[in-house]
Amino acid sequence: MCYAIPGKIKAINEKTVVVDYFGEEKKARNEFYDLKIGDYVCAQGGFIIKKVPEKEAGEIIEAWREIFFQLQDTDLRLSRLDLDKKNINKKTGTILDRAMEGLTLKKDDLEYLFRLAAPQEIELLFKTANFLRQKYHKNSCCVHGIIEISNHCASACQYCGISRHNKNITRYRMTPEEIIAAAVEACEEYGFQALVLQSGEDPGFTAKQLSGIIKGIKKKAAVLICVSFGELGMEGLEELYDAGSRAMLMRFETSNPELYAKLHPGRALDTRLAHIRRAYELGYIIMTGSLIGIPGQTVADILDDIKLAKKLRPEMYSFGPFLPHPGTPLAACPPGQSTDVLKVMALARLVDAANAKIAVTTALETVDPSGMRQGLLSGGNTVMLNVTPLKYRRHYEIYPNKAHSGDSISSQIETTVSLLKSLGRAPTDLGIRENAEDH
Ligand code: SAM
């Protein structure tokens, strides 16, 4: 199984290379390999992660060639804007037309779109986002894996089921050997080429130990490693970068500083943002976003979340619904709504059409079993599968009934690949943000 079709290098400009995938060109950054025009490579998240021998690349490309063009046709058909606009309010049509022309939408326009209530108008918003996704990114879709390496956590996030509030949880910490083995298995047996390593803020892992684990994985597998361990401090970020990680997943959770302080006792939004900004400066690609429907959040906050996320120049946006966990202070609060999350994904696509890679989150799939499909049809183009060993997975309960807690890796792959095929999506790299080359 291969989650990144190899491409052929067409041009090289210092660290940036242009890779051709069946006639589509995407840029990627090369740090580790001695490359020349004509070489075959696999890229993930806009990074060259391996050079592929010509014969092997040729075989994979040939195996995909016919299906790739069929997938492209399917995607094109599904992303056509063929809705009857008869029942669409004129204002909705005008704002969405402006978005399609690449004009900047004002905050009032975004608020108007977020508040849409008529099903046919919401549908048009989602379809516009899907149209723009196809226009700029074609049918590429990233498939990442996530390994939840520990559920120990020293922080007290009011919403999180693994925070230190929760006394009724079995805590686990995978050993470095187990983490390396799980990562190597995900890459070698299942074909993953980008892995997120995530945990609570676990004092049981020092940055030095985490670096050792990253180096251990990099020694055995060609993979883009994304770290998601929370606020490690600036030195910690540097250490993990030097060890070979190149991406960081850290949501800012909410752009409202007062709400942030209430939800995260003893913490400040500025500190979280300082980590994200420093990681960007160091050269990490950034994956960020917020919780939608978190108690105390207003519509204005949600629109500010989209604006802040864009300002942070993310390689990937990650917006998911808040889901109440019984072991937390927010146990009795209502969950975030899947339609609101889909609207946020669609708006993120409208405001950052050419750059946005937008994740479909597991939390969205948890509130709505058709969430992955809906998300991919509302601007989304990245999915994450859970490759944490099954014996630990159910204990990483940040919210209850998490989708895929009991699904084997193969069954997740099977369902996802068949969904992606039905939507005409292919695992070619999405390339890097336009302004990320001079990193
Ligand atoms: N410790 C890392 C950090 O601070 O980013 C990563 C682990 S944290 C559990 C990962 C993400 O889970 C958070 O960014 C948060 O948005 C999400 N999360 C936690 N509790 C949640 C809940 N009850 N509902 C939905 N998402 C939740």
Short mmCIF file of C-alpha atoms and ligand atoms in Angstrom, two decimals:
data_model
loop_
_atom_site.label_atom_id
_atom_site.label_comp_id
_atom_site.label_asym_id
_atom_site.label_seq_id
_atom_site.Cartn_x
_atom_site.Cartn_y
_atom_site.Cartn_z
CA MET A 1 0.00 0.00 0.00
CA CYS A 2 1.50 3.38 -0.92
CA TYR A 3 0.18 6.64 0.47
CA ALA A 4 2.34 8.85 -1.65
CA ILE A 5 2.64 8.22 -5.35
CA PRO A 6 6.21 9.02 -6.41
CA GLY A 7 6.77 11.97 -8.73
CA LYS A 8 9.58 12.94 -11.09
CA ILE A 9 11.76 15.97 -10.45
CA LYS A 10 11.30 18.60 -13.14
CA ALA A 11 13.28 21.51 -11.71
CA ILE A 12 15.56 22.28 -8.79
CA ASN A 13 16.05 25.67 -7.23
CA GLU A 14 18.34 25.31 -4.23
CA LYS A 15 16.21 23.59 -1.54
CA THR A 16 12.98 23.75 -3.54
CA VAL A 17 12.23 21.15 -6.17
CA VAL A 18 9.34 20.91 -8.61
CA VAL A 19 7.83 17.44 -8.76
CA ASP A 20 5.63 16.17 -11.57
CA TYR A 21 2.72 13.81 -10.82
CA PHE A 22 1.00 12.70 -14.01
CA GLY A 23 1.40 16.19 -15.50
CA GLU A 24 0.59 18.14 -12.31
CA GLU A 25 3.46 20.04 -10.77
CA LYS A 26 3.89 20.51 -7.01
CA LYS A 27 6.71 22.12 -5.09
CA ALA A 28 8.52 20.35 -2.27
CA ARG A 29 11.44 21.11 0.00
CA ASN A 30 14.56 18.95 -0.09
CA GLU A 31 16.92 18.93 2.86
CA PHE A 32 18.34 15.48 3.01
CA TYR A 33 18.99 14.13 -0.48
CA ASP A 34 21.39 14.72 -3.32
CA LEU A 35 18.90 15.08 -6.17
CA LYS A 36 19.01 15.80 -9.88
CA ILE A 37 16.37 16.50 -12.50
CA GLY A 38 14.76 13.22 -13.58
CA ASP A 39 15.07 11.54 -10.17
CA TYR A 40 11.95 10.02 -8.61
CA VAL A 41 10.93 11.03 -5.10
CA CYS A 42 8.14 10.65 -2.58
CA ALA A 43 7.04 13.85 -0.85
CA GLN A 44 4.77 14.36 2.14
CA GLY A 45 3.61 17.63 3.60
CA GLY A 46 5.74 19.38 0.98
CA PHE A 47 8.94 17.62 2.12
CA ILE A 48 10.94 15.18 0.07
CA ILE A 49 10.99 12.17 2.32
CA LYS A 50 12.69 9.66 0.07
CA LYS A 51 14.38 9.12 -3.23
CA VAL A 52 12.81 6.20 -5.04
CA PRO A 53 14.80 3.97 -7.43
CA GLU A 54 13.64 4.52 -11.02
CA LYS A 55 12.44 0.93 -11.51
CA GLU A 56 10.39 0.87 -8.31
CA ALA A 57 8.92 4.33 -9.04
CA GLY A 58 8.04 3.30 -12.58
CA GLU A 59 6.15 0.25 -11.31
CA ILE A 60 4.13 2.24 -8.76
CA ILE A 61 3.37 5.00 -11.27
CA GLU A 62 2.24 2.49 -13.89
CA ALA A 63 0.01 0.75 -11.34
CA TRP A 64 -1.66 4.10 -10.61
CA ARG A 65 -1.71 5.64 -14.09
CA GLU A 66 -5.09 4.46 -15.32
CA ILE A 67 -6.87 4.77 -12.02
CA PHE A 68 -5.32 8.21 -11.44
CA PHE A 69 -7.02 9.70 -14.49
CA GLN A 70 -10.32 8.01 -13.58
CA LEU A 71 -10.03 9.49 -10.10
CA GLN A 72 -9.36 12.92 -11.55
CA ASP A 73 -12.56 12.69 -13.62
CA THR A 74 -14.61 11.63 -10.61
CA ASP A 75 -13.23 14.49 -8.53
CA LEU A 76 -13.90 16.99 -11.29
CA ARG A 77 -17.48 15.77 -11.63
CA LEU A 78 -18.13 15.91 -7.87
CA SER A 79 -16.65 19.38 -7.52
CA ARG A 80 -18.69 21.00 -10.27
CA LEU A 81 -20.86 23.88 -9.09
CA ASP A 82 -24.05 22.64 -10.63
CA LEU A 83 -26.52 23.73 -7.95
CA ASP A 84 -29.72 25.39 -9.05
CA LYS A 85 -29.34 28.93 -7.67
CA LYS A 86 -33.10 29.60 -7.83
CA ASN A 87 -33.57 29.20 -4.09
CA ILE A 88 -30.39 30.98 -3.14
CA ASN A 89 -30.52 34.39 -1.53
CA LYS A 90 -28.91 37.00 -3.78
CA LYS A 91 -26.50 38.10 -1.03
CA THR A 92 -25.26 34.53 -0.51
CA GLY A 93 -24.67 34.14 -4.25
CA THR A 94 -22.81 37.46 -4.46
CA ILE A 95 -20.46 36.69 -1.55
CA LEU A 96 -19.69 33.20 -2.83
CA ASP A 97 -19.07 34.55 -6.35
CA ARG A 98 -16.58 37.01 -4.85
CA ALA A 99 -14.83 34.14 -3.06
CA MET A 100 -14.62 32.21 -6.32
CA GLU A 101 -13.02 35.17 -8.02
CA GLY A 102 -10.34 35.20 -5.33
CA LEU A 103 -11.52 38.48 -3.79
CA THR A 104 -10.97 39.00 -0.07
CA LEU A 105 -14.10 38.48 2.00
CA LYS A 106 -14.83 40.95 4.78
CA LYS A 107 -15.49 39.78 8.34
CA ASP A 108 -19.20 40.63 7.88
CA ASP A 109 -19.34 38.39 4.81
CA LEU A 110 -17.74 35.53 6.71
CA GLU A 111 -20.17 36.01 9.58
CA TYR A 112 -23.08 36.04 7.16
CA LEU A 113 -21.86 32.77 5.64
CA PHE A 114 -21.27 31.17 9.02
CA ARG A 115 -24.83 32.04 10.06
CA LEU A 116 -26.44 30.55 6.93
CA ALA A 117 -29.38 28.39 7.99
CA ALA A 118 -31.20 27.28 4.84
CA PRO A 119 -29.94 23.80 3.83
CA GLN A 120 -29.58 24.72 0.14
CA GLU A 121 -27.47 27.77 1.04
CA ILE A 122 -25.24 25.81 3.42
CA GLU A 123 -24.88 23.24 0.63
CA LEU A 124 -23.78 25.99 -1.76
CA LEU A 125 -21.15 27.17 0.74
CA PHE A 126 -19.77 23.62 1.01
CA LYS A 127 -19.85 23.14 -2.75
CA THR A 128 -18.01 26.43 -3.31
CA ALA A 129 -15.32 25.32 -0.86
CA ASN A 130 -15.04 21.98 -2.65
CA PHE A 131 -14.81 23.73 -6.01
CA LEU A 132 -11.95 25.91 -4.74
CA ARG A 133 -10.20 22.89 -3.22
CA GLN A 134 -10.31 21.17 -6.59
CA LYS A 135 -9.28 24.29 -8.49
CA TYR A 136 -6.08 24.81 -6.48
CA HIS A 137 -5.16 21.37 -5.21
CA LYS A 138 -6.71 19.04 -7.75
CA ASN A 139 -7.48 15.61 -6.35
CA SER A 140 -4.45 15.30 -4.04
CA CYS A 141 -5.19 14.06 -0.55
CA CYS A 142 -2.72 13.49 2.28
CA VAL A 143 -3.16 10.43 4.46
CA HIS A 144 -1.21 10.75 7.70
CA GLY A 145 -0.98 8.37 10.63
CA ILE A 146 -1.04 9.27 14.32
CA ILE A 147 0.57 7.40 17.21
CA GLU A 148 -0.62 8.47 20.65
CA ILE A 149 2.50 7.69 22.62
CA SER A 150 1.34 8.61 26.14
CA ASN A 151 -1.82 9.81 27.87
CA HIS A 152 -0.04 11.21 30.93
CA CYS A 153 -0.64 14.94 31.16
CA ALA A 154 0.42 17.61 33.60
CA SER A 155 -1.88 20.30 32.26
CA ALA A 156 -5.42 21.03 33.31
CA CYS A 157 -7.29 21.86 30.07
CA GLN A 158 -10.92 22.03 31.23
CA TYR A 159 -12.27 20.09 28.25
CA CYS A 160 -9.72 17.31 27.84
CA GLY A 161 -10.34 13.75 29.01
CA ILE A 162 -6.63 13.04 29.51
CA SER A 163 -5.92 16.23 31.45
CA ARG A 164 -4.91 15.85 35.07
CA HIS A 165 -8.57 16.41 36.17
CA ASN A 166 -9.50 12.95 35.16
CA LYS A 167 -8.77 10.50 37.94
CA ASN A 168 -10.73 7.65 36.33
CA ILE A 169 -8.42 6.85 33.49
CA THR A 170 -5.80 4.18 32.98
CA ARG A 171 -2.59 6.04 32.25
CA TYR A 172 -0.03 4.57 29.83
CA ARG A 173 3.30 5.57 28.37
CA MET A 174 4.67 3.58 25.44
CA THR A 175 8.32 2.62 25.73
CA PRO A 176 10.73 4.11 23.15
CA GLU A 177 11.07 0.63 21.63
CA GLU A 178 7.30 0.28 21.32
CA ILE A 179 7.00 3.72 19.70
CA ILE A 180 9.77 3.02 17.20
CA ALA A 181 8.30 -0.39 16.39
CA ALA A 182 4.79 1.08 15.88
CA ALA A 183 6.19 3.81 13.61
CA VAL A 184 8.29 1.41 11.56
CA GLU A 185 5.33 -0.95 11.21
CA ALA A 186 3.09 1.93 10.05
CA CYS A 187 5.66 2.88 7.40
CA GLU A 188 6.86 -0.50 6.25
CA GLU A 189 3.77 -2.65 6.53
CA TYR A 190 1.10 -0.10 5.84
CA GLY A 191 2.88 2.45 3.64
CA PHE A 192 2.51 5.59 5.78
CA GLN A 193 4.99 8.34 4.98
CA ALA A 194 3.91 10.98 7.47
CA LEU A 195 3.31 10.27 11.14
CA VAL A 196 2.15 12.47 13.98
CA LEU A 197 3.55 11.49 17.39
CA GLN A 198 1.19 12.85 20.03
CA SER A 199 0.89 12.80 23.81
CA GLY A 200 -0.38 14.78 26.75
CA GLU A 201 2.20 17.10 28.31
CA ASP A 202 3.98 14.19 29.86
CA PRO A 203 6.76 14.99 32.36
CA GLY A 204 7.84 11.37 31.95
CA PHE A 205 9.35 12.23 28.55
CA THR A 206 12.18 14.75 28.35
CA ALA A 207 12.93 16.51 25.05
CA LYS A 208 16.14 14.48 24.98
CA GLN A 209 14.25 11.19 25.21
CA LEU A 210 11.76 12.30 22.56
CA SER A 211 14.67 13.27 20.31
CA GLY A 212 16.15 9.83 20.77
CA ILE A 213 12.84 8.28 19.69
CA ILE A 214 12.62 10.52 16.62
CA LYS A 215 16.19 9.65 15.63
CA GLY A 216 15.42 5.97 16.20
CA ILE A 217 12.46 6.16 13.81
CA LYS A 218 14.32 8.20 11.20
CA LYS A 219 17.14 5.66 11.22
CA LYS A 220 14.74 2.89 10.26
CA ALA A 221 12.05 4.55 8.13
CA ALA A 222 11.72 7.35 5.57
CA VAL A 223 8.93 9.39 7.10
CA LEU A 224 7.87 12.94 7.82
CA ILE A 225 7.60 13.21 11.60
CA CYS A 226 5.17 15.65 13.10
CA VAL A 227 5.43 16.32 16.83
CA SER A 228 2.44 17.11 19.01
CA PHE A 229 3.57 17.01 22.61
CA GLY A 230 2.26 20.41 23.74
CA GLU A 231 4.33 23.26 25.17
CA LEU A 232 7.82 21.81 25.34
CA GLY A 233 9.62 25.14 25.60
CA MET A 234 11.70 26.76 22.91
CA GLU A 235 14.78 24.65 23.54
CA GLY A 236 12.68 21.52 23.35
CA LEU A 237 11.36 22.59 19.95
CA GLU A 238 14.90 23.09 18.70
CA GLU A 239 16.03 19.75 20.04
CA LEU A 240 13.22 17.89 18.29
CA TYR A 241 13.88 19.75 15.06
CA ASP A 242 17.55 18.84 15.22
CA ALA A 243 16.52 15.21 15.78
CA GLY A 244 14.73 15.26 12.42
CA SER A 245 11.08 16.20 13.07
CA ARG A 246 9.83 18.72 10.53
CA ALA A 247 6.20 19.35 11.40
CA MET A 248 4.36 20.42 14.54
CA LEU A 249 0.68 19.95 15.29
CA MET A 250 -0.41 22.42 17.91
CA ARG A 251 -3.85 23.96 17.97
CA PHE A 252 -4.17 27.33 19.66
CA GLU A 253 -7.64 26.02 20.74
CA THR A 254 -9.27 29.49 20.81
CA SER A 255 -8.14 32.91 19.61
CA ASN A 256 -9.90 34.62 22.52
CA PRO A 257 -7.23 35.22 25.23
CA GLU A 258 -9.76 35.49 28.10
CA LEU A 259 -11.55 32.32 27.08
CA TYR A 260 -8.18 30.61 26.62
CA ALA A 261 -7.17 31.54 30.17
CA LYS A 262 -10.46 30.17 31.57
CA LEU A 263 -10.12 26.89 29.69
CA HIS A 264 -6.44 26.44 30.51
CA PRO A 265 -5.84 27.40 34.16
CA GLY A 266 -2.37 28.84 34.68
CA ARG A 267 -1.74 29.10 30.93
CA ALA A 268 -1.77 31.99 28.45
CA LEU A 269 -2.65 32.08 24.77
CA ASP A 270 0.48 34.14 24.11
CA THR A 271 2.73 31.33 25.32
CA ARG A 272 0.97 28.83 23.06
CA LEU A 273 1.26 31.18 20.10
CA ALA A 274 4.93 31.84 20.88
CA HIS A 275 5.57 28.10 20.52
CA ILE A 276 3.79 27.99 17.16
CA ARG A 277 5.63 31.06 15.86
CA ARG A 278 9.02 29.82 17.06
CA ALA A 279 8.40 26.42 15.48
CA TYR A 280 7.63 28.16 12.17
CA GLU A 281 10.86 30.19 12.43
CA LEU A 282 12.84 27.02 13.08
CA GLY A 283 11.53 25.53 9.85
CA TYR A 284 8.74 23.28 11.08
CA ILE A 285 5.63 23.11 8.97
CA ILE A 286 2.72 24.10 11.17
CA MET A 287 -0.58 22.35 11.66
CA THR A 288 -2.95 24.40 13.77
CA GLY A 289 -6.53 25.44 14.40
CA SER A 290 -9.12 25.50 17.17
CA LEU A 291 -11.99 23.79 18.95
CA ILE A 292 -15.41 24.62 17.58
CA GLY A 293 -18.35 24.85 19.99
CA ILE A 294 -16.23 25.12 23.12
CA PRO A 295 -18.36 26.62 25.94
CA GLY A 296 -18.07 30.41 26.09
CA GLN A 297 -17.09 30.77 22.42
CA THR A 298 -18.96 33.32 20.27
CA VAL A 299 -19.38 33.46 16.50
CA ALA A 300 -16.94 36.41 16.50
CA ASP A 301 -14.39 34.17 18.26
CA ILE A 302 -14.82 31.48 15.60
CA LEU A 303 -14.20 33.99 12.82
CA ASP A 304 -11.14 35.27 14.71
CA ASP A 305 -9.95 31.64 14.98
CA ILE A 306 -9.96 31.34 11.18
CA LYS A 307 -8.14 34.66 10.84
CA LEU A 308 -5.53 33.77 13.47
CA ALA A 309 -4.97 30.32 11.97
CA LYS A 310 -4.28 31.90 8.57
CA LYS A 311 -1.86 34.41 10.12
CA LEU A 312 0.17 31.53 11.54
CA ARG A 313 0.86 30.33 7.95
CA PRO A 314 -0.20 26.76 8.59
CA GLU A 315 0.64 23.95 6.27
CA MET A 316 -2.54 22.34 7.56
CA TYR A 317 -5.65 23.69 9.31
CA SER A 318 -7.22 21.54 12.01
CA PHE A 319 -10.67 22.50 13.30
CA GLY A 320 -12.72 20.00 15.27
CA PRO A 321 -15.80 20.02 17.48
CA PHE A 322 -15.54 20.21 21.26
CA LEU A 323 -16.93 16.99 22.74
CA PRO A 324 -17.74 16.87 26.46
CA HIS A 325 -15.90 14.27 28.53
CA PRO A 326 -17.58 13.04 31.74
CA GLY A 327 -14.31 13.21 33.71
CA THR A 328 -13.81 16.95 33.10
CA PRO A 329 -15.29 20.20 34.48
CA LEU A 330 -17.12 20.70 31.15
CA ALA A 331 -18.88 17.32 31.35
CA ALA A 332 -22.40 18.82 31.25
CA CYS A 333 -21.82 21.19 28.31
CA PRO A 334 -23.33 20.55 24.88
CA PRO A 335 -21.03 19.29 22.10
CA GLY A 336 -19.95 21.35 19.10
CA GLN A 337 -22.08 20.83 16.00
CA SER A 338 -20.76 19.06 12.94
CA THR A 339 -22.38 21.64 10.62
CA ASP A 340 -20.49 24.42 12.38
CA VAL A 341 -17.20 22.56 11.94
CA LEU A 342 -17.93 21.98 8.25
CA LYS A 343 -18.78 25.68 7.87
CA VAL A 344 -15.45 26.63 9.49
CA MET A 345 -13.57 24.25 7.18
CA ALA A 346 -15.37 25.75 4.19
CA LEU A 347 -14.63 29.31 5.33
CA ALA A 348 -10.96 28.45 5.86
CA ARG A 349 -10.92 27.18 2.27
CA LEU A 350 -12.56 30.43 1.07
CA VAL A 351 -10.06 32.69 2.87
CA ASP A 352 -6.92 30.68 2.03
CA ALA A 353 -8.07 28.89 -1.09
CA ALA A 354 -4.76 28.28 -2.79
CA ASN A 355 -2.77 27.29 0.27
CA ALA A 356 -5.07 25.57 2.70
CA LYS A 357 -4.61 21.93 3.44
CA ILE A 358 -7.52 21.20 5.70
CA ALA A 359 -7.77 18.17 7.95
CA VAL A 360 -10.86 16.14 8.54
CA THR A 361 -10.60 15.43 12.25
CA THR A 362 -11.47 12.27 14.17
CA ALA A 363 -13.67 14.41 16.43
CA LEU A 364 -15.76 15.38 13.40
CA GLU A 365 -16.10 11.71 12.51
CA THR A 366 -17.09 11.03 16.11
CA VAL A 367 -20.02 13.48 16.07
CA ASP A 368 -21.01 12.52 12.55
CA PRO A 369 -20.27 9.04 11.12
CA SER A 370 -20.28 10.58 7.63
CA GLY A 371 -17.89 13.31 8.83
CA MET A 372 -14.92 12.21 6.73
CA ARG A 373 -16.95 12.26 3.52
CA GLN A 374 -18.67 15.54 4.43
CA GLY A 375 -15.38 17.14 5.41
CA LEU A 376 -13.68 16.11 2.18
CA LEU A 377 -16.62 17.64 0.29
CA SER A 378 -16.49 20.92 2.23
CA GLY A 379 -12.92 22.00 1.54
CA GLY A 380 -10.99 19.24 3.35
CA ASN A 381 -8.09 17.37 1.76
CA THR A 382 -6.15 15.66 4.54
CA VAL A 383 -7.08 12.70 6.71
CA MET A 384 -5.41 11.10 9.67
CA LEU A 385 -5.66 7.43 10.58
CA ASN A 386 -4.98 6.12 14.05
CA VAL A 387 -2.03 3.74 14.13
CA THR A 388 -1.60 3.63 17.92
CA PRO A 389 -1.34 -0.02 19.07
CA LEU A 390 -4.88 -1.20 19.91
CA LYS A 391 -4.01 -2.10 23.50
CA TYR A 392 -3.29 1.58 24.22
CA ARG A 393 -5.66 3.32 21.83
CA ARG A 394 -8.82 3.15 23.93
CA HIS A 395 -7.01 4.82 26.85
CA TYR A 396 -6.23 7.95 24.80
CA GLU A 397 -9.72 9.13 25.56
CA ILE A 398 -9.64 12.89 25.06
CA TYR A 399 -13.42 12.62 24.54
CA PRO A 400 -15.73 9.61 24.76
CA ASN A 401 -16.58 7.16 21.95
CA LYS A 402 -13.70 8.36 19.78
CA ALA A 403 -14.11 7.10 16.23
CA HIS A 404 -11.78 4.24 15.24
CA SER A 405 -10.79 3.42 18.85
CA GLY A 406 -11.25 -0.27 18.12
CA ASP A 407 -10.55 -0.41 14.36
CA SER A 408 -7.46 -2.22 13.15
CA ILE A 409 -5.06 -0.27 10.93
CA SER A 410 -5.99 -2.40 7.92
CA SER A 411 -9.71 -1.82 8.34
CA GLN A 412 -9.22 1.96 8.65
CA ILE A 413 -7.07 1.90 5.52
CA GLU A 414 -9.62 -0.16 3.64
CA THR A 415 -12.53 2.15 4.51
CA THR A 416 -10.53 5.30 3.88
CA VAL A 417 -9.07 4.19 0.56
CA SER A 418 -12.48 3.13 -0.66
CA LEU A 419 -13.99 6.47 0.42
CA LEU A 420 -11.15 8.40 -1.23
CA LYS A 421 -11.60 6.42 -4.43
CA SER A 422 -15.36 7.06 -4.43
CA LEU A 423 -14.60 10.79 -4.17
CA GLY A 424 -11.87 10.67 -6.81
CA ARG A 425 -9.01 11.57 -4.47
CA ALA A 426 -5.44 10.31 -4.94
CA PRO A 427 -2.48 10.20 -2.56
CA THR A 428 -0.18 12.62 -4.36
CA ASP A 429 1.58 15.20 -2.24
CA LEU A 430 -0.18 18.53 -1.85
CA GLY A 431 3.05 20.52 -2.13
CA ILE A 432 4.15 23.44 0.04
CA ARG A 433 2.48 26.77 0.70
CA GLU A 434 3.52 29.36 -1.83
CA ASN A 435 5.19 31.59 0.78
CA ALA A 436 6.87 28.74 2.64
CA GLU A 437 9.77 28.25 0.24
CA ASP A 438 11.98 30.88 1.80
CA HIS A 439 11.74 29.16 5.20
N1 SAM B 1 -0.51 17.84 24.41
C1 SAM B 1 -0.66 18.21 23.05
C2 SAM B 1 -1.12 19.64 22.93
O1 SAM B 1 -1.16 20.33 23.94
O2 SAM B 1 -1.37 20.10 21.82
C3 SAM B 1 -1.49 17.29 22.23
C4 SAM B 1 -2.52 16.46 22.89
S1 SAM B 1 -4.09 17.24 22.98
C5 SAM B 1 -5.00 16.01 23.82
C6 SAM B 1 -4.64 17.18 21.30
C7 SAM B 1 -5.88 17.96 20.98
O3 SAM B 1 -7.01 17.29 21.49
C8 SAM B 1 -6.00 19.35 21.52
O4 SAM B 1 -5.34 20.28 20.71
C9 SAM B 1 -7.50 19.59 21.60
O5 SAM B 1 -7.97 20.49 20.62
C10 SAM B 1 -8.09 18.19 21.39
N2 SAM B 1 -9.07 17.86 22.46
C11 SAM B 1 -8.81 17.66 23.74
N3 SAM B 1 -9.97 17.44 24.43
C12 SAM B 1 -10.96 17.50 23.52
C13 SAM B 1 -12.38 17.39 23.62
N4 SAM B 1 -13.00 17.18 24.77
N5 SAM B 1 -13.09 17.52 22.48
C14 SAM B 1 -12.48 17.72 21.30
N6 SAM B 1 -11.15 17.85 21.15
C15 SAM B 1 -10.40 17.75 22.26
#
